[in-house]
Short mmCIF file of C-alpha atoms and ligand atoms in Angstrom, two decimals:
data_model
loop_
_atom_site.label_atom_id
_atom_site.label_comp_id
_atom_site.label_asym_id
_atom_site.label_seq_id
_atom_site.Cartn_x
_atom_site.Cartn_y
_atom_site.Cartn_z
CA MET I 110 143.60 155.41 52.25
CA THR I 111 143.48 155.75 48.48
CA GLN I 112 140.83 153.02 48.13
CA PRO I 113 137.72 153.99 46.18
CA PRO I 114 134.81 154.77 48.51
CA HIS I 115 131.88 152.54 49.38
CA ALA I 116 128.48 153.55 47.96
CA PRO I 117 126.91 156.36 50.03
CA LEU I 118 125.27 155.48 53.34
CA LEU I 119 121.46 155.11 53.17
CA PHE I 120 120.86 155.53 56.90
CA ALA I 121 120.54 158.90 58.58
CA THR I 122 123.10 160.23 61.00
CA ARG I 123 122.60 162.94 63.61
CA ALA I 124 125.59 164.54 65.26
CA GLY I 125 127.66 161.67 63.89
CA THR I 126 125.45 158.94 65.37
CA LEU I 127 123.95 156.36 63.05
CA TYR I 128 120.15 156.06 63.14
CA ILE I 129 118.04 153.09 62.13
CA GLY I 130 114.69 154.70 61.46
CA GLU I 131 114.13 156.96 64.47
CA GLN I 132 116.42 154.92 66.70
CA PRO I 133 120.04 155.85 67.43
CA VAL I 134 122.11 152.66 67.29
CA THR I 135 123.61 153.57 70.66
CA ALA I 136 120.14 153.40 72.26
CA LEU I 137 119.34 150.17 70.44
CA ALA I 138 122.58 148.68 71.74
CA GLU I 139 121.70 149.68 75.32
CA ARG I 140 118.35 148.00 75.06
CA LEU I 141 119.11 144.92 72.95
CA GLY I 142 122.66 144.29 74.05
CA THR I 143 125.31 143.54 71.45
CA PRO I 144 125.76 142.21 68.88
CA PHE I 145 122.48 142.75 67.05
CA TYR I 146 120.97 143.07 63.60
CA ALA I 147 118.49 145.87 62.90
CA TYR I 148 116.42 146.12 59.73
CA ASP I 149 114.77 149.36 58.63
CA SER I 150 111.40 148.72 56.99
CA ARG I 151 111.42 152.15 55.39
CA LEU I 152 114.38 151.22 53.22
CA ILE I 153 112.62 148.03 52.14
CA GLU I 154 109.49 149.97 51.34
CA LEU I 155 111.49 152.48 49.33
CA ARG I 156 113.12 149.67 47.35
CA ILE I 157 109.78 148.08 46.51
CA LYS I 158 108.41 151.44 45.46
CA GLU I 159 111.41 152.09 43.20
CA LEU I 160 110.73 148.77 41.50
CA ARG I 161 106.97 149.32 41.18
CA ASP I 162 107.64 152.74 39.66
CA VAL I 163 109.60 151.28 36.73
CA LEU I 164 108.11 147.80 36.27
CA PRO I 165 105.13 147.02 34.04
CA SER I 166 102.13 145.89 36.11
CA GLN I 167 102.40 142.47 34.44
CA VAL I 168 105.70 141.93 36.26
CA GLN I 169 105.37 140.62 39.81
CA ILE I 170 107.91 140.93 42.59
CA HIS I 171 108.70 137.84 44.63
CA TYR I 172 110.83 137.77 47.74
CA ALA I 173 113.48 135.04 48.01
CA VAL I 174 113.02 134.01 51.64
CA LYS I 175 116.50 132.55 52.02
CA ALA I 176 117.96 136.08 51.92
CA ASN I 177 116.41 136.83 55.31
CA PRO I 178 113.73 134.70 56.97
CA PHE I 179 113.44 136.80 60.19
CA PRO I 180 109.72 136.35 60.97
CA PRO I 181 108.75 140.03 61.53
CA LEU I 182 110.56 140.97 58.32
CA LEU I 183 108.85 138.15 56.47
CA SER I 184 105.43 139.31 57.71
CA TYR I 185 106.32 142.80 56.61
CA MET I 186 107.17 141.50 53.12
CA ALA I 187 103.99 139.42 52.93
CA GLY I 188 101.90 142.56 52.81
CA ARG I 189 104.02 144.26 50.18
CA VAL I 190 105.31 141.90 47.51
CA ASP I 191 103.33 139.65 45.19
CA GLY I 192 104.67 136.36 46.46
CA CYS I 193 107.73 134.58 47.75
CA ASP I 194 110.10 131.81 46.87
CA VAL I 195 111.06 129.26 49.47
CA ALA I 196 113.83 126.69 49.32
CA SER I 197 112.84 124.18 52.01
CA ALA I 198 109.82 122.94 53.92
CA GLY I 199 111.09 124.98 56.87
CA GLU I 200 110.99 128.18 54.84
CA LEU I 201 107.57 127.19 53.51
CA GLU I 202 106.24 126.95 57.05
CA LYS I 203 107.68 130.37 57.87
CA ALA I 204 106.22 131.91 54.72
CA LEU I 205 102.74 130.56 55.52
CA GLU I 206 103.02 131.76 59.12
CA ALA I 207 104.07 135.19 57.87
CA GLY I 208 100.86 135.45 55.88
CA PHE I 209 101.86 134.68 52.29
CA SER I 210 98.95 132.98 50.59
CA PRO I 211 99.76 129.55 49.11
CA GLU I 212 99.05 130.47 45.50
CA THR I 213 101.77 133.14 45.71
CA ILE I 214 104.46 130.81 47.07
CA SER I 215 106.84 128.80 44.94
CA PHE I 216 109.34 126.20 46.11
CA ALA I 217 112.65 125.68 44.32
CA GLY I 218 115.62 123.66 45.48
CA PRO I 219 117.63 120.77 44.07
CA GLY I 220 117.05 118.14 46.76
CA LYS I 221 113.44 118.20 47.83
CA ARG I 222 112.73 115.15 49.97
CA ASP I 223 109.44 113.29 49.75
CA ALA I 224 108.28 114.80 53.04
CA GLU I 225 108.98 118.29 51.67
CA LEU I 226 107.15 117.60 48.43
CA MET I 227 104.19 116.30 50.41
CA ALA I 228 104.18 119.41 52.63
CA ALA I 229 104.22 121.52 49.47
CA LEU I 230 101.41 119.49 47.91
CA GLN I 231 99.30 119.78 51.02
CA ALA I 232 99.89 123.54 51.17
CA ASN I 233 98.97 123.76 47.47
CA ILE I 234 101.93 125.97 46.54
CA THR I 235 103.78 125.94 43.22
CA ILE I 236 106.64 123.48 43.10
CA ASN I 237 109.50 124.40 40.82
CA VAL I 238 110.62 121.00 39.61
CA GLU I 239 114.37 120.60 39.21
CA SER I 240 114.67 117.31 37.32
CA ALA I 241 112.74 114.68 35.38
CA GLY I 242 113.08 112.37 38.36
CA GLU I 243 111.62 114.93 40.72
CA LEU I 244 108.65 115.44 38.39
CA GLU I 245 107.96 111.72 38.42
CA ARG I 246 108.28 111.53 42.20
CA LEU I 247 105.97 114.52 42.59
CA ALA I 248 103.32 113.08 40.27
CA ARG I 249 103.42 109.83 42.22
CA LEU I 250 103.11 111.57 45.60
CA GLY I 251 100.29 113.72 44.26
CA GLU I 252 98.41 110.65 43.15
CA MET I 253 98.96 109.03 46.52
CA LEU I 254 97.62 112.06 48.39
CA GLY I 255 94.88 112.78 45.88
CA ILE I 256 96.27 116.28 45.28
CA ARG I 257 96.93 117.63 41.80
CA PRO I 258 100.45 119.13 41.90
CA ARG I 259 100.87 122.76 40.93
CA VAL I 260 104.10 122.70 38.94
CA ALA I 261 106.56 124.99 37.25
CA LEU I 262 109.66 123.66 35.51
CA ARG I 263 112.95 125.12 36.56
CA ILE I 264 115.14 125.40 33.51
CA ASN I 265 118.93 125.52 33.59
CA PRO I 266 119.51 127.94 30.71
CA ASP I 267 122.31 127.55 28.19
CA PHE I 268 123.64 130.98 29.19
CA GLU I 269 124.33 132.77 32.45
CA LEU I 270 124.04 136.19 34.00
CA LYS I 271 127.38 137.83 33.27
CA GLY I 272 129.29 139.49 36.08
CA SER I 273 127.22 137.48 38.51
CA GLY I 274 128.61 136.98 42.01
CA MET I 275 127.28 133.43 42.20
CA ARG I 276 126.84 131.09 39.28
CA MET I 277 123.54 129.35 39.33
CA GLY I 278 122.68 128.90 35.68
CA GLY I 279 124.45 127.89 32.47
CA GLY I 280 126.84 124.97 32.09
CA ALA I 281 126.54 121.79 34.13
CA LYS I 282 124.52 122.60 37.26
CA PRO I 283 122.66 120.85 40.07
CA PHE I 284 119.80 123.34 39.56
CA GLY I 285 116.98 122.92 37.10
CA ILE I 286 116.44 120.90 33.95
CA ASP I 287 118.90 121.60 31.15
CA ALA I 288 117.24 123.66 28.43
CA GLU I 289 118.16 120.90 25.95
CA GLN I 290 116.30 118.26 28.00
CA ALA I 291 113.24 120.43 28.61
CA PRO I 292 111.34 119.91 25.30
CA ALA I 293 111.00 116.16 25.88
CA ILE I 294 109.66 116.75 29.40
CA ILE I 295 107.31 119.50 28.25
CA ARG I 296 105.84 117.15 25.63
CA GLU I 297 104.96 114.71 28.39
CA ILE I 298 103.34 117.22 30.70
CA ASN I 299 99.94 117.06 29.04
CA ALA I 300 99.79 113.37 29.82
CA LEU I 301 100.44 113.97 33.54
CA ASP I 302 97.71 114.98 35.93
CA ILE I 303 99.38 118.23 37.01
CA ASP I 304 98.45 121.89 37.11
CA PHE I 305 101.16 123.43 34.93
CA GLN I 306 102.07 126.99 35.92
CA GLY I 307 105.01 127.92 33.73
CA LEU I 308 108.78 128.14 33.86
CA HIS I 309 111.42 129.29 36.30
CA ILE I 310 114.62 130.46 34.68
CA PHE I 311 117.24 131.66 37.13
CA THR I 312 120.44 132.91 35.56
CA GLY I 313 122.49 134.26 38.44
CA SER I 314 122.81 136.50 41.43
CA GLN I 315 124.48 139.69 42.69
CA SER I 316 125.06 141.41 39.36
CA LEU I 317 125.80 145.14 39.33
CA SER I 318 125.75 145.35 35.54
CA MET I 319 122.38 146.57 34.27
CA GLU I 320 123.44 145.65 30.75
CA ALA I 321 124.05 142.04 31.79
CA ILE I 322 120.76 141.89 33.70
CA ILE I 323 118.82 143.16 30.70
CA GLN I 324 120.56 140.67 28.46
CA ALA I 325 119.78 137.77 30.80
CA GLN I 326 116.10 138.76 31.08
CA SER I 327 115.78 138.99 27.35
CA GLY I 328 117.56 135.63 27.01
CA ALA I 329 115.22 134.05 29.57
CA LEU I 330 112.15 135.19 27.65
CA ASN I 331 113.53 133.97 24.35
CA LEU I 332 114.25 130.62 25.91
CA ALA I 333 110.76 130.45 27.43
CA ARG I 334 109.27 131.20 24.04
CA MET I 335 111.32 128.52 22.36
CA LEU I 336 110.14 125.97 24.92
CA LEU I 337 106.50 126.96 25.28
CA GLU I 338 105.27 128.57 22.08
CA GLY I 339 102.92 126.09 20.47
CA ALA I 340 103.30 123.57 23.30
CA GLY I 341 99.59 123.79 23.98
CA LEU I 342 100.07 124.31 27.69
CA PRO I 343 98.20 126.84 29.79
CA LEU I 344 100.61 129.57 30.82
CA ARG I 345 100.37 131.46 34.08
CA LYS I 346 103.84 132.74 34.85
CA ILE I 347 107.39 132.90 33.73
CA ASN I 348 109.83 133.50 36.54
CA ILE I 349 112.73 135.24 34.81
CA GLY I 350 115.00 135.16 37.85
CA GLY I 351 116.44 138.14 39.61
CA GLY I 352 120.11 138.72 39.96
CA LEU I 353 119.93 142.38 40.94
CA GLY I 354 122.91 143.09 43.15
CA ILE I 355 123.74 145.64 45.81
CA PRO I 356 127.07 147.43 46.32
CA TYR I 357 129.09 145.73 49.06
CA PHE I 358 132.66 146.70 48.35
CA PRO I 359 134.76 149.80 47.64
CA GLY I 360 134.12 151.20 44.18
CA GLU I 361 130.79 149.41 43.65
CA ASN I 362 127.73 151.48 42.77
CA ARG I 363 123.98 151.05 43.15
CA LEU I 364 122.08 149.85 40.11
CA ASN I 365 119.91 152.26 38.19
CA ILE I 366 116.87 150.09 37.49
CA LYS I 367 115.06 152.39 35.07
CA PRO I 368 116.60 150.74 31.96
CA MET I 369 115.40 147.35 33.20
CA GLY I 370 111.86 148.67 33.53
CA ASP I 371 111.98 150.15 30.04
CA GLN I 372 113.33 146.91 28.63
CA LEU I 373 110.63 144.82 30.32
CA HIS I 374 107.92 147.06 28.86
CA HIS I 375 109.51 146.48 25.48
CA LEU I 376 109.90 142.72 25.99
CA LEU I 377 106.26 142.34 27.00
CA GLU I 378 105.25 144.01 23.73
CA THR I 379 107.56 141.76 21.72
CA HIS I 380 106.37 138.58 23.40
CA ARG I 381 102.68 139.47 23.75
CA GLY I 382 101.67 136.98 21.06
CA TRP I 383 102.56 133.79 22.90
CA LEU I 384 102.76 135.17 26.44
CA GLY I 385 99.34 136.80 26.54
CA ASP I 386 98.74 138.19 29.99
CA ALA I 387 100.73 135.55 31.83
CA HIS I 388 102.77 137.19 34.56
CA LEU I 389 106.47 137.65 34.61
CA VAL I 390 108.03 137.19 38.02
CA LEU I 391 111.22 138.73 39.33
CA GLU I 392 112.56 136.90 42.36
CA LEU I 393 114.70 139.12 44.50
CA GLY I 394 116.43 138.61 47.79
CA ARG I 395 119.30 140.91 48.60
CA PHE I 396 118.06 143.72 46.37
CA LEU I 397 114.93 144.05 48.52
CA VAL I 398 116.39 143.67 51.99
CA GLY I 399 120.19 143.72 51.83
CA GLU I 400 120.63 147.46 52.17
CA ALA I 401 118.02 147.74 54.92
CA GLY I 402 120.06 145.82 57.48
CA VAL I 403 122.86 146.76 59.85
CA TYR I 404 124.95 144.50 62.07
CA VAL I 405 126.18 146.20 65.22
CA THR I 406 128.92 144.90 67.48
CA ARG I 407 130.80 146.35 70.46
CA ILE I 408 134.54 146.76 70.80
CA VAL I 409 135.79 144.53 73.61
CA ASP I 410 139.52 145.10 73.28
CA ARG I 411 141.99 147.32 71.55
CA LYS I 412 145.55 146.20 71.06
CA VAL I 413 148.64 146.73 68.99
CA SER I 414 150.48 143.85 67.37
CA ARG I 415 153.77 144.51 65.60
CA GLY I 416 152.76 148.00 64.66
CA GLU I 417 149.15 147.27 63.60
CA THR I 418 146.13 148.26 65.68
CA PHE I 419 143.43 145.65 66.28
CA LEU I 420 139.92 146.33 67.49
CA ILE I 421 138.41 143.13 68.87
CA THR I 422 134.62 142.97 68.82
CA ASP I 423 131.96 140.84 70.47
CA GLY I 424 130.50 139.87 67.07
CA GLY I 425 131.97 138.31 63.97
CA MET I 426 131.80 135.56 61.40
CA HIS I 427 129.60 133.29 63.55
CA HIS I 428 126.83 135.86 63.01
CA HIS I 429 127.89 137.31 59.69
CA LEU I 430 129.91 134.91 57.60
CA ALA I 431 129.69 137.03 54.44
CA LEU I 432 131.25 140.01 56.23
CA SER I 433 134.28 137.90 57.06
CA GLY I 434 134.68 137.07 53.37
CA ASN I 435 134.01 133.36 53.79
CA LEU I 436 130.68 133.10 51.96
CA GLY I 437 131.74 132.50 48.40
CA GLN I 438 134.21 135.37 48.02
CA VAL I 439 137.40 134.57 46.18
CA ILE I 440 139.35 137.58 47.42
CA ARG I 441 138.26 139.13 50.70
CA LYS I 442 137.14 142.74 50.49
CA ASN I 443 135.82 145.04 53.20
CA TYR I 444 132.14 145.67 53.76
CA PRO I 445 131.33 149.26 54.76
CA VAL I 446 132.08 149.58 58.48
CA TYR I 447 131.45 152.64 60.63
CA LEU I 448 132.28 153.80 64.12
CA ALA I 449 128.63 154.19 65.04
CA HIS I 450 128.80 157.45 67.03
CA ARG I 451 131.31 159.21 64.78
CA VAL I 452 130.03 158.55 61.25
CA GLY I 453 131.36 161.00 58.72
CA LYS I 454 134.13 162.21 61.03
CA PRO I 455 137.63 162.25 59.59
CA ALA I 456 139.62 159.04 59.81
CA GLU I 457 142.41 159.13 62.36
CA GLU I 458 143.89 155.68 62.13
CA ILE I 459 144.05 152.46 60.15
CA VAL I 460 142.77 149.46 62.08
CA ASN I 461 142.06 145.79 61.70
CA ILE I 462 138.73 144.72 63.14
CA HIS I 463 138.53 141.16 64.38
CA GLY I 464 135.78 139.13 66.01
CA PRO I 465 136.03 136.99 69.15
CA LEU I 466 136.60 133.64 67.43
CA CYS I 467 139.93 131.83 67.70
CA THR I 468 140.48 131.71 63.96
CA PRO I 469 142.23 134.13 61.63
CA LEU I 470 139.11 133.93 59.42
CA ASP I 471 137.05 136.05 61.83
CA VAL I 472 137.80 139.36 60.10
CA LEU I 473 135.32 142.26 60.11
CA GLY I 474 137.63 144.77 58.50
CA HIS I 475 141.17 144.70 57.17
CA LYS I 476 143.11 148.00 57.22
CA VAL I 477 140.05 150.18 57.63
CA ALA I 478 140.38 153.95 58.09
CA LEU I 479 138.31 155.05 61.11
CA PRO I 480 138.14 157.83 63.68
CA ARG I 481 139.85 156.76 66.92
CA ALA I 482 137.83 153.95 68.48
CA GLU I 483 137.87 152.93 72.14
CA ILE I 484 136.77 149.88 74.10
CA GLY I 485 132.98 150.01 74.50
CA ASP I 486 132.39 151.85 71.20
CA LEU I 487 130.08 150.36 68.58
CA ILE I 488 131.02 149.21 65.09
CA ALA I 489 128.17 149.18 62.57
CA VAL I 490 128.30 147.19 59.35
CA THR I 491 125.79 148.14 56.67
CA GLN I 492 124.66 146.05 53.64
CA SER I 493 123.86 143.34 56.16
CA GLY I 494 120.14 142.74 55.65
CA ALA I 495 120.55 139.67 53.43
CA TYR I 496 122.59 136.47 53.94
CA GLY I 497 123.63 137.67 57.39
CA LEU I 498 122.52 135.60 60.35
CA THR I 499 120.72 133.06 58.18
CA ALA I 500 123.91 132.22 56.29
CA SER I 501 126.27 132.03 59.26
CA PRO I 502 127.80 129.20 61.35
CA VAL I 503 126.09 130.28 64.59
CA HIS I 504 127.24 127.27 66.62
CA PHE I 505 130.91 127.77 65.85
CA LEU I 506 132.66 128.47 69.21
CA GLY I 507 129.45 128.58 71.19
CA HIS I 508 128.83 132.31 71.47
CA PRO I 509 125.26 133.55 72.03
CA LEU I 510 123.00 134.44 69.13
CA PRO I 511 122.62 138.13 68.30
CA SER I 512 119.27 139.88 68.67
CA GLU I 513 117.34 140.86 65.59
CA VAL I 514 114.90 143.70 65.35
CA LEU I 515 112.72 145.16 62.62
CA ILE I 516 112.39 148.90 62.93
CA ASP I 517 109.02 149.43 61.28
CA GLY I 518 108.04 152.89 60.11
CA GLY I 519 110.97 154.34 62.03
CA HIS I 520 109.94 152.60 65.27
CA GLU I 521 109.99 149.14 66.74
C1 LIG N 770 119.08 132.72 46.17
C2 LIG N 770 118.12 132.79 45.11
C3 LIG N 770 117.50 134.01 44.82
C4 LIG N 770 117.84 135.29 45.49
O1 LIG N 770 119.10 135.79 45.14
P1 LIG N 770 119.49 137.27 45.53
O2 LIG N 770 120.86 137.42 45.01
O3 LIG N 770 119.43 137.37 47.03
O4 LIG N 770 118.52 138.18 44.89
C5 LIG N 770 116.55 134.02 43.84
N1 LIG N 770 116.20 132.89 43.19
C6 LIG N 770 116.77 131.70 43.44
C7 LIG N 770 116.37 130.50 42.68
C8 LIG N 770 117.74 131.61 44.40
O5 LIG N 770 118.32 130.43 44.64
#
């Protein structure tokens, strides 16, 4: 019970009941059945506004579709951010259906097949090229189809975002072209019949250190300058990555993004000479949608085993792998979990919360302090709007899929 607390809840509660927008989760559960995911558009809107308030207008916000490709949510994003980043032809199709216009879509990913490159060429989106070989393949396919490829080079920087939850830049990586190899490729670009857009420099993900984020952004711009200044290429955008994290675990705090905005204003001044009015792009997934989502599951059984109480729920790792600690965590920690009709009430017992799967990995909460919970009660897990359903092994053990719902403007 002496654990540090989770970051404060962003959803409203009334008489102890958790609300998603204007909807009590208990009513949502009646209607949708359990388990389900609900996403509150107002929290997404608030997040975007917070960013717009501090960012220079030259900095665009892109949504990383892989964080949550739920179609209504994607359509919602299409009207509010400046573009999106997809990582497969499947995501590209979803992004186009959601209403993103092709010139605002970019496609990164280390293993783009010919069919995917052709789909991207035909849609006329920007393709973030990940290797010299891919660039060659793309140029060839473009020639074949008679379409001039719109290309950005993804660079694997020689540094990484410190304190990052997932390492995606720096060192030997499957992603991007090593910064050291980039100059030779950039020299050849003029000779290729491609529409060069700029660079994509992704340094890492899920960082809660503003200092590290600022350092990585500054490093990305310096690297871009080194590669592009005097290269004689037209310059439209530099994607400087994202990496902004959200607090998942006890003791973690929300980022204050004001210093990042200040720094970007400053960086744009410093780099004005070579950058001109090319756009900077921040590509964000979890920071935009992660805190807007809740996963709700019902307690099916309550039992005691050798002195410990277990609540067994109808949802678990097959819907929410990250919650169970099996999506890239080294040491499992608890997400914030709430007894959905008694939020904020004093804890009465320590429980283990376990899903319905026949594996000890299906953990929703280990030694969590909760008010007394009974069979039929609802458990709500916040911080579940990103890498939830989309990143889970839904076929494992053959349980049904959960419902998903976007609560837009407080209502469905
Ligand atoms: C996954 C990914 C993102 C989004 O990461 P978040 O941590 O969700 O913000 C952004 N850019 C690239 C290249 C990615 O692979």
